[in-house]
Coordinates of C-alpha atoms (C1' of nucleotides) in Angstrom, one line a residue:
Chain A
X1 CA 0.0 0.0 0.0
X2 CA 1.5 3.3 -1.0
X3 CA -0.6 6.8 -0.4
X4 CA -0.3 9.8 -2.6
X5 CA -0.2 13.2 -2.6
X6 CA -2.1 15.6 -5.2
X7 CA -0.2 18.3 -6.7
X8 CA 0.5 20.7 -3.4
X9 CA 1.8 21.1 -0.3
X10 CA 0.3 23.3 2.7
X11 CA 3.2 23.4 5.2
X12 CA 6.3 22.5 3.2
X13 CA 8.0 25.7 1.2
X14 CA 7.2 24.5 -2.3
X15 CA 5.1 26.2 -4.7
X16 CA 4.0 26.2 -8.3
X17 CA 3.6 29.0 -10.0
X18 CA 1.3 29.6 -13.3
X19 CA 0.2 32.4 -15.4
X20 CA -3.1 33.1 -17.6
X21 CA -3.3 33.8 -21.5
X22 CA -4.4 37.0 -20.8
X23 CA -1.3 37.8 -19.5
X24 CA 0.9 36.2 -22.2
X25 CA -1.0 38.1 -24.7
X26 CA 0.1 41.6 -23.6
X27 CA 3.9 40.6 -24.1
X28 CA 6.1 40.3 -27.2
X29 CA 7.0 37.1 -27.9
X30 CA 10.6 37.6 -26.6
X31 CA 9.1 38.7 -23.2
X32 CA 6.6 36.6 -23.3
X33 CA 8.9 33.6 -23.3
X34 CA 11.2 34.8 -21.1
X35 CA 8.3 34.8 -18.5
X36 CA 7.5 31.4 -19.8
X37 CA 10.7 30.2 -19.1
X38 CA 11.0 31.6 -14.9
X39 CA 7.6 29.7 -14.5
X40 CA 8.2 26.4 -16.4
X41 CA 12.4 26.5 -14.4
X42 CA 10.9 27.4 -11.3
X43 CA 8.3 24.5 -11.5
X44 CA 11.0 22.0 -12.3
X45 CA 13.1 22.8 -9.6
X46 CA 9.7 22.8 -7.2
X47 CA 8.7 19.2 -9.3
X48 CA 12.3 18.0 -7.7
X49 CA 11.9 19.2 -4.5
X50 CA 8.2 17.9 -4.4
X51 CA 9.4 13.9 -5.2
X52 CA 12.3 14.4 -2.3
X53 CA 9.9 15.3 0.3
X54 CA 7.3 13.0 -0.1
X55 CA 10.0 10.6 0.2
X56 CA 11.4 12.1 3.4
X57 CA 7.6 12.2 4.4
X58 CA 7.2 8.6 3.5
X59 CA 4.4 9.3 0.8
X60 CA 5.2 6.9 -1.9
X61 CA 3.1 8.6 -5.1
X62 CA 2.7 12.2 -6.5
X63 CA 0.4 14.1 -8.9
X64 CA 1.9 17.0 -10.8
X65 CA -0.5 19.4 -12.0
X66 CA -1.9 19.9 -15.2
X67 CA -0.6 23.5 -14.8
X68 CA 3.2 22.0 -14.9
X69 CA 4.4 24.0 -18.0
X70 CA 1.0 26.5 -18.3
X71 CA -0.3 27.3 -21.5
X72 CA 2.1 25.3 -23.1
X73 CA -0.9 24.4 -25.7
X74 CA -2.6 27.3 -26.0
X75 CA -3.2 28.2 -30.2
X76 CA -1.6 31.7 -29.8
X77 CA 0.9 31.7 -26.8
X78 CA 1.5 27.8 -27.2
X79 CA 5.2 26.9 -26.9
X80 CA 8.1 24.1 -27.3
X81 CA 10.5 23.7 -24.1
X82 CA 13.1 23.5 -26.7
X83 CA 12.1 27.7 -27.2
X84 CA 12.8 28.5 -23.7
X85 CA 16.0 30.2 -22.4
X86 CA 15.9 28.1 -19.5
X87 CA 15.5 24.4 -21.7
X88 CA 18.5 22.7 -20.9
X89 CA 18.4 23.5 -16.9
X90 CA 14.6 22.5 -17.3
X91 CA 15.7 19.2 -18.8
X92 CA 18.5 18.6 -16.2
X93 CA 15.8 18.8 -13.2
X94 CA 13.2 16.8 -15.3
X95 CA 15.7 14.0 -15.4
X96 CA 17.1 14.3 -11.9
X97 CA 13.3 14.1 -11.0
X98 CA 12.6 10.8 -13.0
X99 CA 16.2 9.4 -11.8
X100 CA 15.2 10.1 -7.8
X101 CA 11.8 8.7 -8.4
X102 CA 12.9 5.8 -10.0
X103 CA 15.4 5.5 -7.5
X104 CA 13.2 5.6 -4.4
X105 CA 10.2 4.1 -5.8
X106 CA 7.7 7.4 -6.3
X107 CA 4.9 7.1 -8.4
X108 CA 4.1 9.8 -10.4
X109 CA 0.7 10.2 -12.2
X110 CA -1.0 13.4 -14.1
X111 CA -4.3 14.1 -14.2
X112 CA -5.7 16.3 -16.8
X113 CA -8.7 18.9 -16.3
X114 CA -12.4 19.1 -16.8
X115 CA -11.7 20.0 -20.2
X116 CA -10.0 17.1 -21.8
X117 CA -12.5 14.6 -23.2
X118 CA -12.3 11.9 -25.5
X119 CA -15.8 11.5 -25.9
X120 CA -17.5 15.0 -26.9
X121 CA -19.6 14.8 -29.8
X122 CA -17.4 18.2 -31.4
X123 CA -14.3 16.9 -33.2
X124 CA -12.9 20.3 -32.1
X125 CA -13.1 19.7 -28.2
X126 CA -11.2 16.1 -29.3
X127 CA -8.4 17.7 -31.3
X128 CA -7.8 20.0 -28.6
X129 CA -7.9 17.1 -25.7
X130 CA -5.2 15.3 -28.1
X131 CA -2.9 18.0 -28.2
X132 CA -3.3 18.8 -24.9
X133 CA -2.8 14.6 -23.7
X134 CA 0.1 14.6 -26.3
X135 CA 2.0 17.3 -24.4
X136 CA 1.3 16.0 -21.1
X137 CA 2.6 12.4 -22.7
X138 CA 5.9 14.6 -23.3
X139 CA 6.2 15.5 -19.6
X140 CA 4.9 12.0 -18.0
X141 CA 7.4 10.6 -20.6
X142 CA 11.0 13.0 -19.2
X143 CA 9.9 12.5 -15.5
X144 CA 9.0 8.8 -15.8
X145 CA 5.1 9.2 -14.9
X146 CA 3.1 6.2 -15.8
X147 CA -0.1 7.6 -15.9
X148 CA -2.3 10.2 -17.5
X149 CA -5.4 9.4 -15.7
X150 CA -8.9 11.1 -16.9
X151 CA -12.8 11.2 -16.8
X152 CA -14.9 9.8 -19.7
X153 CA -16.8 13.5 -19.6
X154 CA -20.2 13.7 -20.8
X155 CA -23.0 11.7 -21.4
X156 CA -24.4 13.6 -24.1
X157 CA -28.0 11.9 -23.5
X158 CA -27.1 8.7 -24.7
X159 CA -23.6 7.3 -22.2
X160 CA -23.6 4.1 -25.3
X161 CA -22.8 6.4 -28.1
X162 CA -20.1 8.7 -25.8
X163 CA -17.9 5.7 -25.0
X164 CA -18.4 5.1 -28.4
X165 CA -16.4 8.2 -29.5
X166 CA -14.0 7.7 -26.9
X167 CA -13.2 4.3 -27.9
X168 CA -12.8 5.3 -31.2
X169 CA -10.5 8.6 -30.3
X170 CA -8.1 6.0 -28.1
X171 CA -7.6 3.4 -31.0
X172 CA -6.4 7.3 -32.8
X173 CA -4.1 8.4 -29.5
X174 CA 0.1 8.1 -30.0
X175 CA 1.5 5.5 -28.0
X176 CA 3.0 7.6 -25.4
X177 CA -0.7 9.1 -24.4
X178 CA -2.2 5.5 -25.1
X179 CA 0.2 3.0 -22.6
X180 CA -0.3 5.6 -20.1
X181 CA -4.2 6.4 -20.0
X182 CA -6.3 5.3 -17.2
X183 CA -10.0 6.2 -17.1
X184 CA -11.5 6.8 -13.5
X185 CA -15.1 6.4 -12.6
X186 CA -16.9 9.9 -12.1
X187 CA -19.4 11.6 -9.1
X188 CA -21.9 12.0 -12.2
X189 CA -22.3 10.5 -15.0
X190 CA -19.9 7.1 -15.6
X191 CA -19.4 4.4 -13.0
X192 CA -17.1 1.8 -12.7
X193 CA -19.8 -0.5 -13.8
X194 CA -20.6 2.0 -16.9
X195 CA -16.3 1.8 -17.2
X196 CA -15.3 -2.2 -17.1
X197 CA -16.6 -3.0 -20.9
X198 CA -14.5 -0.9 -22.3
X199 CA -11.3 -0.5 -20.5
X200 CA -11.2 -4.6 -20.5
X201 CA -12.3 -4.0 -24.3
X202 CA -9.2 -1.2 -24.9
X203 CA -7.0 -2.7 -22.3
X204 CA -7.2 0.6 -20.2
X205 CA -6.6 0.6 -16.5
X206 CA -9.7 1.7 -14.2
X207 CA -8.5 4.2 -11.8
X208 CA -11.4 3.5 -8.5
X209 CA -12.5 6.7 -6.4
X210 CA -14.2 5.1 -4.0
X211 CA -15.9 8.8 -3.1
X212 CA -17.2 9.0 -6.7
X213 CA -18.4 5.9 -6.3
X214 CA -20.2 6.9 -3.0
X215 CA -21.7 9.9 -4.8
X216 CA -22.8 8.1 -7.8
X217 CA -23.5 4.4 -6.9
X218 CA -24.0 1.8 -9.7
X219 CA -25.0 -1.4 -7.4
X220 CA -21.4 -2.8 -7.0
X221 CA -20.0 -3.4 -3.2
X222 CA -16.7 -1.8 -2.8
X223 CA -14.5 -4.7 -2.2
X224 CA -16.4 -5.9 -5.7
X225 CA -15.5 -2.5 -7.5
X226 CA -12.4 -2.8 -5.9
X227 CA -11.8 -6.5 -7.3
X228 CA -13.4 -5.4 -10.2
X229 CA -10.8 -2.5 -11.2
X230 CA -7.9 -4.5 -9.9
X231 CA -8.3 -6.8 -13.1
X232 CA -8.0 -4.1 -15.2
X233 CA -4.5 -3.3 -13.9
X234 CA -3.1 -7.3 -13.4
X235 CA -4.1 -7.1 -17.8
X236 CA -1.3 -4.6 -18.0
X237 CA 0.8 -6.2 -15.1
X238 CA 0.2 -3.2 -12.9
X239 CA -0.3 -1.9 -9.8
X240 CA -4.0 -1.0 -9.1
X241 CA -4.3 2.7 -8.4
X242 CA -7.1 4.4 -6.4
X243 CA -8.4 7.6 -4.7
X244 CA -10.1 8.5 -1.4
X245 CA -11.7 11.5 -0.2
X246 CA -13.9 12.5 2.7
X247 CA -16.9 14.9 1.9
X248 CA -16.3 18.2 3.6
X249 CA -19.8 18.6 5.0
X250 CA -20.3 14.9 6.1
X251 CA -22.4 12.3 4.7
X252 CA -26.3 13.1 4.8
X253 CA -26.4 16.7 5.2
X254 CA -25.4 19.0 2.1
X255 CA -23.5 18.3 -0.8
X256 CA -20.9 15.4 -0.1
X257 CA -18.6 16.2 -3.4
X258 CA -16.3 18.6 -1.8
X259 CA -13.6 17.9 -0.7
X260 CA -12.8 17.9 3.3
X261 CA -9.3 19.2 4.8
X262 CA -8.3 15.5 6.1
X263 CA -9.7 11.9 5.5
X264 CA -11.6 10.8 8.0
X265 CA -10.2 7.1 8.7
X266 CA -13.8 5.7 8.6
X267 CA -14.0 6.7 4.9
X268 CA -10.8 4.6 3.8
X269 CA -12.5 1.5 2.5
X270 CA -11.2 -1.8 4.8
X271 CA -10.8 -4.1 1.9
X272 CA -7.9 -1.9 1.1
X273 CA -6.0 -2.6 4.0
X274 CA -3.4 -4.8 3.4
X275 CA -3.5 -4.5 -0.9
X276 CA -0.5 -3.7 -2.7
X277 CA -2.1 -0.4 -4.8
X278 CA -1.6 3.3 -5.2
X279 CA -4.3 5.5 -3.2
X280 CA -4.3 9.0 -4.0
X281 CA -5.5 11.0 -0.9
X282 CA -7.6 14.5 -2.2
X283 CA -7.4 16.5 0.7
X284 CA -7.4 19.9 1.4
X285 CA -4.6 19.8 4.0
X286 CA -2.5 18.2 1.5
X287 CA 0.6 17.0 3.0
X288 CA -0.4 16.9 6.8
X289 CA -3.7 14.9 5.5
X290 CA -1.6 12.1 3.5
X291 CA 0.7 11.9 6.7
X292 CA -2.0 12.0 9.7
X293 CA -3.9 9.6 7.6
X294 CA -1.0 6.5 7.2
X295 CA -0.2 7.4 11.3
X296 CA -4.1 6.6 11.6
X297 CA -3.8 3.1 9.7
X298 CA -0.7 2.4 10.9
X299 CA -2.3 2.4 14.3
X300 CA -4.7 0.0 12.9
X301 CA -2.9 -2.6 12.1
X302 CA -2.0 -2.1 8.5
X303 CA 0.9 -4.2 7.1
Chain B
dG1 C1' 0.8 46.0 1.0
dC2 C1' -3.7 44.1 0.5
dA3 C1' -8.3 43.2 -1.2
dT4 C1' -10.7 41.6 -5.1
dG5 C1' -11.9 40.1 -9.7
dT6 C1' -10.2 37.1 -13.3
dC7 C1' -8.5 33.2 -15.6
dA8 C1' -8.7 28.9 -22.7
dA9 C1' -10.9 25.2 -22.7
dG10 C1' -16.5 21.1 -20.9
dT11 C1' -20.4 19.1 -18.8
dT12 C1' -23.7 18.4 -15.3
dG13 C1' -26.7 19.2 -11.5
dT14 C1' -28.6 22.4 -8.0
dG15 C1' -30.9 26.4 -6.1
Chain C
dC1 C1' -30.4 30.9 -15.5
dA2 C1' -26.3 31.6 -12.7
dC3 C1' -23.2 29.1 -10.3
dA4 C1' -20.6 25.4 -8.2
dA5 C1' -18.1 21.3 -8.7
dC6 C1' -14.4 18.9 -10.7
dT7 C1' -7.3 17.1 -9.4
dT8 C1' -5.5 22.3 -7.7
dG9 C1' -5.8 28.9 -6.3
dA10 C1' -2.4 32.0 -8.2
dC11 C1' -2.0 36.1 -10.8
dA12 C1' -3.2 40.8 -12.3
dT13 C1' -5.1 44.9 -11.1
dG14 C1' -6.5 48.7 -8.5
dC15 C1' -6.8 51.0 -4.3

DNA sequence: GCATGTCAAGTTGTG
DNA sequence: CACAACTTGACATGC
């Protein structure tokens, strides 16, 4: 059992910056990647820092945000690292980071945003999502990241004809997007069950949030969804990765989709105890919620 | 300095 | 129909 951290830290002095279009578009392009260059450097060295100290914490995964090098596919202030002052020093900490990781055993994982979909009906919104998984393929590919894990997105009113799409779209995807894709069960529309036919049809690993699957029950038991997901990964021969979460306003009263600051321990589903997997802890407090939570489990027992 | 509005992009459900 | 939610607030602006 290894536990993950998403993207941040709350206590530990490491940051990630970003910038907005906006603000690229009222530079010259000299300027503009000059300012381009600070962010993406100063992200690398923070990317570094980020897989030493969840070692020294004992966290054995990490997400890097989909902000890593911002805008980077943007159609007007788009970029290559290779047209960055700062490339070569860039490339030096991306491989010190996949060497360390490697190294020490740290799981790294990306996780695209609400935007990329592989199963809108607009060919537009795909070719965009391509781009966008191609360049994060580039990334997962110089830090050693095995996976680019997304939603299947909409339903569209009929879920049969969406997974149709995105079946179609994955057959299309390079291989450096396609090996590392994993498709995750959602807290709306697509549920593990909705999922199975056609990651064990693609050979796609099925990422299990066990909150999602709180919000949006399909009928399965968690130790079966559990099970259930876990034979998607032994296809490829890898570990099973999942995510946990604890609704910030409790169960029964209010919206449970946000996210709390910790996990509460009663939330961590029991049939994981003891599994070698991946769990991704979203929580608010970050750092202090991935450490107070293995304390917690290590108290009960886990081994 | 500090408060506040803004930021590329999609889709769904709620109030 | 506006807004929140989603993996995650940081940045730009104006006082």
């Amino acid at each position: 059992m290894r536990l993950g951290l998403c993207c941040l830290f709350v206590e530990e002095n490491i940051s990630f910056r970003t910038t907005t279009a906006k603000a690229l578009l009222n530079l010259t392009v000299k300027p503009r990647l000059e300012k381009i260059s600070g962010i993406c450097l100063h992200n690398s060295k923070s990317l570094l820092e980020s897989v030493k100290t969840v070692h020294r914490l004992g966290i054995g995964a990490f997400r890097i945000s989909s902000q890593f090098f911002p805008r980077m596919t943007h159609p007007v202030t788009g970029y290559r690292l290779e047209d960055l002052p700062d490339c070569e020093q860039i490339n030096d900490l991306l491989a010190s980071t996949k060497n360390f990781s490697k190294n020490n055993g740290i799981r790294l994982s990306f996780h695209p945003d609400q935007f990329i979909l592989l199963s809108s009906p607009r060919a537009e919104v795909t070719e965009n999502s391509i781009r966008e998984l191609s360049c994060q393929a580039d990334w997962a590919e110089a830090v050693g990241a095995d996976l680019i894990n997304i939603h299947a997105g909409g339903v569209y009113g009929d879920k049969a004809q969406a997974l149709e799409r995105l079946s179609g779209a994955f057959k299309d995807l390079p291989e450096k997007v396609s090996t590392r894709l994993t498709l995750e069960n959602d807290d709306v529309s697509y549920t593990v069950r909705d999922l199975l036919p056609v990651c064990h049809a693609l050979s796609i690993p099925l990422v299990y949030d066990v909150h999602h699957h709180r919000c949006n029950p399909d009928g399965l038991t968690e130790l079966e969804a559990t099970d259930l997901a876990a034979g998607t990964w032994a296809t490829v021969k890898r570990e099973q990765y999942c995510h946990v979460s604890s609704p910030k306003n409790g169960w029964g009263q209010g919206n449970p989709k946000p996210h709390a600051d910790f996990l509460d321990p009663k939330d961590f589903p029991v049939c994981w105890l003891g599994r070698e997997m991946t769990v991704d802890v979203e929580a608010k407090a970050k750092e202090l919620a991935v450490a107070r939570l293995m304390a917690e489990l290590g108290q009960q027992g886990v081994r």
